């Protein structure tokens, strides 16, 4: 009886092992098939993204060229018209609309291309030089607005210079454009918080209502009349996407309607920068 029980148990155990092997083999085949399907899907997605990027760049180039012509010739035509105020107004609408469309295409192209390239290796970035370059770029707007840009001596950090420059430019430009003061003022300050570089951008602009503050980083979120304030509604979305790519953060610290806004961009302190700080401390001590 014991021999019979042992024999039956052996047969049962053998059957279980065989079934398990069969199940494992089937599972391996399923995983292999799923992997092949996933690789095909990834390849198709990669090709689609590449085609979309190419299409975006082609459309951007081919659309901006005729828009430049429309803006340029409408400005020339306006100069030639001397005795027809209504025609001047029509040409002004064409010129302004063309400029808005051109800027929209420019911003959409920038937004689309942000995530295409791999993040660049962090290098020393002199934030004072970044601010000087931005001030030169926005010199016409600063002069037109009779604006002032205030900043103490800023540190050298490790980051991607082009990315951080674009985010700073967006914040400064917004602070100037959405501003009704006779002397718009942008104040940039710096503070170090634990393992982060923090840069604060304070303006005396029109401010943002509390009910709209959660929406400002969304795409095409315009909170003001397009006739009163230029812009595409993509600036802060671009800034948020860039900061995410370089492991940073952009956020609204405080804003009140009619009282201006304070934005903050934060970046992790790079390991190489930490080593340099430790070395300088050890030398001083």
C-alpha positions in Angstrom: 0.0 0.0 0.0 2.8 2.3 0.9 4.6 1.5 -2.4 1.4 2.3 -4.3 0.9 5.6 -2.5 4.5 6.5 -3.1 4.2 5.6 -6.8 1.0 7.7 -7.2 2.7 10.6 -5.4 5.7 10.3 -7.7 3.5 10.3 -10.7 1.6 13.3 -9.4 4.8 15.2 -8.6 6.2 14.4 -12.0 3.0 15.7 -13.6 3.2 18.9 -11.6 6.8 19.5 -12.6 6.0 18.8 -16.2 3.0 21.1 -16.1 5.1 23.8 -14.4 7.8 23.5 -17.1 5.1 23.7 -19.8 3.6 26.8 -18.1 7.1 28.5 -17.8 7.8 27.8 -21.4 4.5 29.2 -22.5 5.1 32.2 -20.2 8.6 32.7 -21.8 7.0 32.6 -25.3 4.3 35.1 -24.3 7.0 37.5 -22.9 9.0 37.1 -26.0 6.0 37.8 -28.2 5.1 40.8 -26.1 8.6 42.1 -26.2 8.7 41.9 -30.0 5.3 43.7 -30.2 6.6 46.4 -27.8 9.8 46.9 -29.8 7.7 47.3 -32.9 5.4 49.8 -31.2 8.4 51.7 -29.9 9.9 51.8 -33.3 6.7 53.0 -34.9 6.3 55.6 -32.1 9.9 56.8 -32.6 9.4 57.1 -36.4 6.1 59.0 -35.8 7.8 61.4 -33.4 10.6 62.0 -35.8 8.2 62.6 -38.7 6.2 65.0 -36.4 9.3 66.9 -35.4 10.4 67.2 -39.1 6.9 68.4 -40.0 6.9 70.9 -37.2 10.2 72.4 -38.2 9.2 72.5 -41.9 5.9 74.2 -41.1 7.6 76.6 -38.8 10.1 77.6 -41.4 7.6 77.7 -44.3 5.0 79.6 -42.3 7.3 82.2 -40.7 8.7 83.3 -44.1 5.4 84.6 -45.6 4.3 86.0 -42.2 7.5 88.1 -42.1 6.6 89.4 -45.6 3.1 90.3 -44.4 4.4 92.1 -41.4 7.1 93.9 -43.3 5.0 95.0 -46.3 2.0 96.1 -44.1 4.4 98.3 -42.2 5.7 99.8 -45.4 2.2 100.3 -46.8 1.2 102.1 -43.6 4.0 104.6 -44.1 2.8 105.3 -47.6 -0.8 106.0 -46.6 -1.1 109.6 -45.4 -4.7 110.6 -45.9 -6.8 107.5 -45.0 -7.0 106.8 -41.3 -9.3 103.8 -41.7 -6.9 102.1 -44.1 -4.1 102.8 -41.6 -6.1 101.1 -38.9 -6.7 98.1 -41.2 -3.0 97.8 -42.0 -2.2 98.1 -38.3 -4.5 95.2 -37.5 -2.7 93.1 -40.2 0.7 94.0 -38.9 -0.3 93.2 -35.3 -2.0 90.0 -36.2 1.0 88.9 -38.3 3.4 89.5 -35.3 1.2 87.5 -33.0 1.0 84.6 -35.4 4.8 84.7 -35.9 5.4 84.6 -32.2 2.9 81.8 -31.7 4.7 79.6 -34.3 8.0 80.5 -32.7 6.7 79.4 -29.2 5.0 76.2 -30.4 8.3 75.2 -32.2 10.3 75.9 -29.0 7.8 73.9 -26.9 7.9 71.0 -29.3 11.7 70.9 -29.5 12.4 71.1 -25.8 12.2 67.4 -25.1 13.8 66.1 -28.3 17.4 66.5 -27.3 19.1 64.7 -24.4 20.0 67.0 -21.5 23.4 68.6 -21.9 26.1 68.0 -19.3 26.1 70.6 -16.5 28.7 73.3 -17.0 29.6 76.4 -15.0 27.1 79.2 -15.7 27.7 82.7 -14.6 24.3 84.0 -13.7 25.5 87.6 -13.9 26.5 87.0 -17.6 23.1 85.4 -18.2 21.3 88.5 -16.8 23.5 90.8 -18.9 22.8 88.9 -22.1 19.0 89.0 -21.4 19.1 92.7 -20.6 20.8 93.3 -24.0 18.2 91.1 -25.8 15.3 92.9 -24.2 16.8 96.4 -24.4 14.1 97.7 -26.8 11.3 96.6 -24.5 13.2 97.9 -21.4 13.6 101.3 -23.1 10.0 101.4 -24.3 8.7 100.6 -20.8 11.2 102.8 -19.0 11.9 99.7 -16.9 14.6 98.8 -14.4 16.2 95.4 -13.8 17.8 95.1 -10.3 20.0 92.3 -9.2 22.8 91.8 -6.7 25.9 89.8 -7.6 24.6 86.4 -8.6 26.6 83.1 -8.2 28.1 80.8 -10.7 26.1 77.5 -10.9 26.3 74.3 -12.8 23.6 73.9 -15.3 22.7 74.1 -19.0 23.3 77.8 -19.9 20.9 78.0 -22.8 18.0 76.4 -20.8 18.4 78.5 -17.7 18.8 81.7 -19.8 15.5 81.0 -21.7 13.6 80.5 -18.4 15.0 83.7 -16.9 14.2 85.6 -20.1 10.6 84.4 -20.0 10.1 85.5 -16.4 11.7 88.9 -17.0 9.8 89.5 -20.2 6.5 88.6 -18.6 7.2 90.9 -15.7 7.7 93.8 -18.2 4.9 93.1 -20.6 2.2 92.5 -18.0 2.9 95.7 -16.2 1.0 99.0 -16.1 3.4 100.9 -13.9 5.2 104.0 -15.2 8.5 102.5 -14.2 8.3 98.7 -14.3 10.8 97.1 -12.0 12.2 93.5 -12.0 14.2 92.5 -8.9 16.2 89.2 -9.0 17.6 87.8 -5.8 19.3 84.6 -4.8 19.2 82.3 -1.8 20.6 78.9 -1.0 18.2 76.4 0.5 19.7 73.1 1.6 20.7 71.3 -1.6 19.2 73.9 -4.0 20.0 77.2 -5.8 16.9 79.4 -5.6 16.4 82.5 -7.8 13.5 84.8 -7.1 12.0 87.1 -9.7 9.8 89.9 -8.3 7.9 92.4 -10.4 5.5 95.2 -9.8 3.1 94.2 -12.6 -0.6 93.6 -12.7 -0.5 90.4 -10.6 -2.6 87.3 -10.8 -6.0 86.6 -9.2 -5.9 83.8 -6.7 -8.6 81.9 -8.7 -6.4 81.7 -11.8 -3.0 81.0 -10.1 -3.3 77.2 -10.5 -3.8 77.6 -14.3 -0.8 79.8 -15.3 1.5 76.9 -16.2 -1.0 75.3 -18.6 -0.6 75.6 -22.4 -2.3 78.7 -24.0 -3.6 79.9 -20.7 -4.1 83.7 -21.3 -5.6 85.5 -18.3 -5.8 88.9 -20.0 -7.1 90.6 -23.1 -4.9 89.9 -26.2 -5.5 93.5 -27.3 -4.1 94.9 -24.0 -1.2 92.5 -23.6 0.8 90.7 -26.2 1.8 87.0 -25.7 0.8 83.5 -26.8 0.1 81.9 -23.4 3.0 79.5 -23.8 5.8 81.3 -22.0 5.3 79.7 -18.5 4.5 76.3 -20.1 7.8 76.4 -21.9 9.6 77.5 -18.7 8.0 74.6 -16.7 9.0 72.0 -19.4 12.6 73.3 -19.5 13.0 73.3 -15.7 11.6 69.7 -15.6 14.2 68.6 -18.2 17.1 70.0 -16.2 15.8 68.6 -12.9 14.7 72.0 -11.7 11.4 73.6 -10.7 9.5 76.8 -11.4 6.7 78.0 -9.2 4.7 81.0 -8.2 5.6 82.1 -4.7 3.2 85.0 -4.3 0.9 87.2 -6.4 -1.9 89.7 -5.8 -3.9 91.6 -8.4 -2.3 95.0 -8.8 0.5 94.1 -6.5 2.9 92.2 -8.7 4.2 88.6 -8.6 7.1 86.6 -7.2 8.3 83.6 -9.2 11.0 81.2 -8.1 13.2 78.8 -10.1 15.1 76.2 -8.2 18.0 74.0 -9.3 19.8 71.2 -7.4 23.3 72.0 -6.4 25.6 70.0 -8.7 27.9 67.4 -7.1 30.9 69.1 -8.7 29.9 72.4 -7.3 29.5 70.8 -3.8 33.1 69.5 -4.1 34.4 72.9 -5.1 32.6 74.5 -2.1 34.0 71.9 0.3 37.5 72.5 -1.1 37.2 76.3 -0.7 36.0 75.9 2.9 38.8 73.5 3.7 41.4 76.0 2.2 39.9 78.9 4.2 39.9 76.9 7.4 
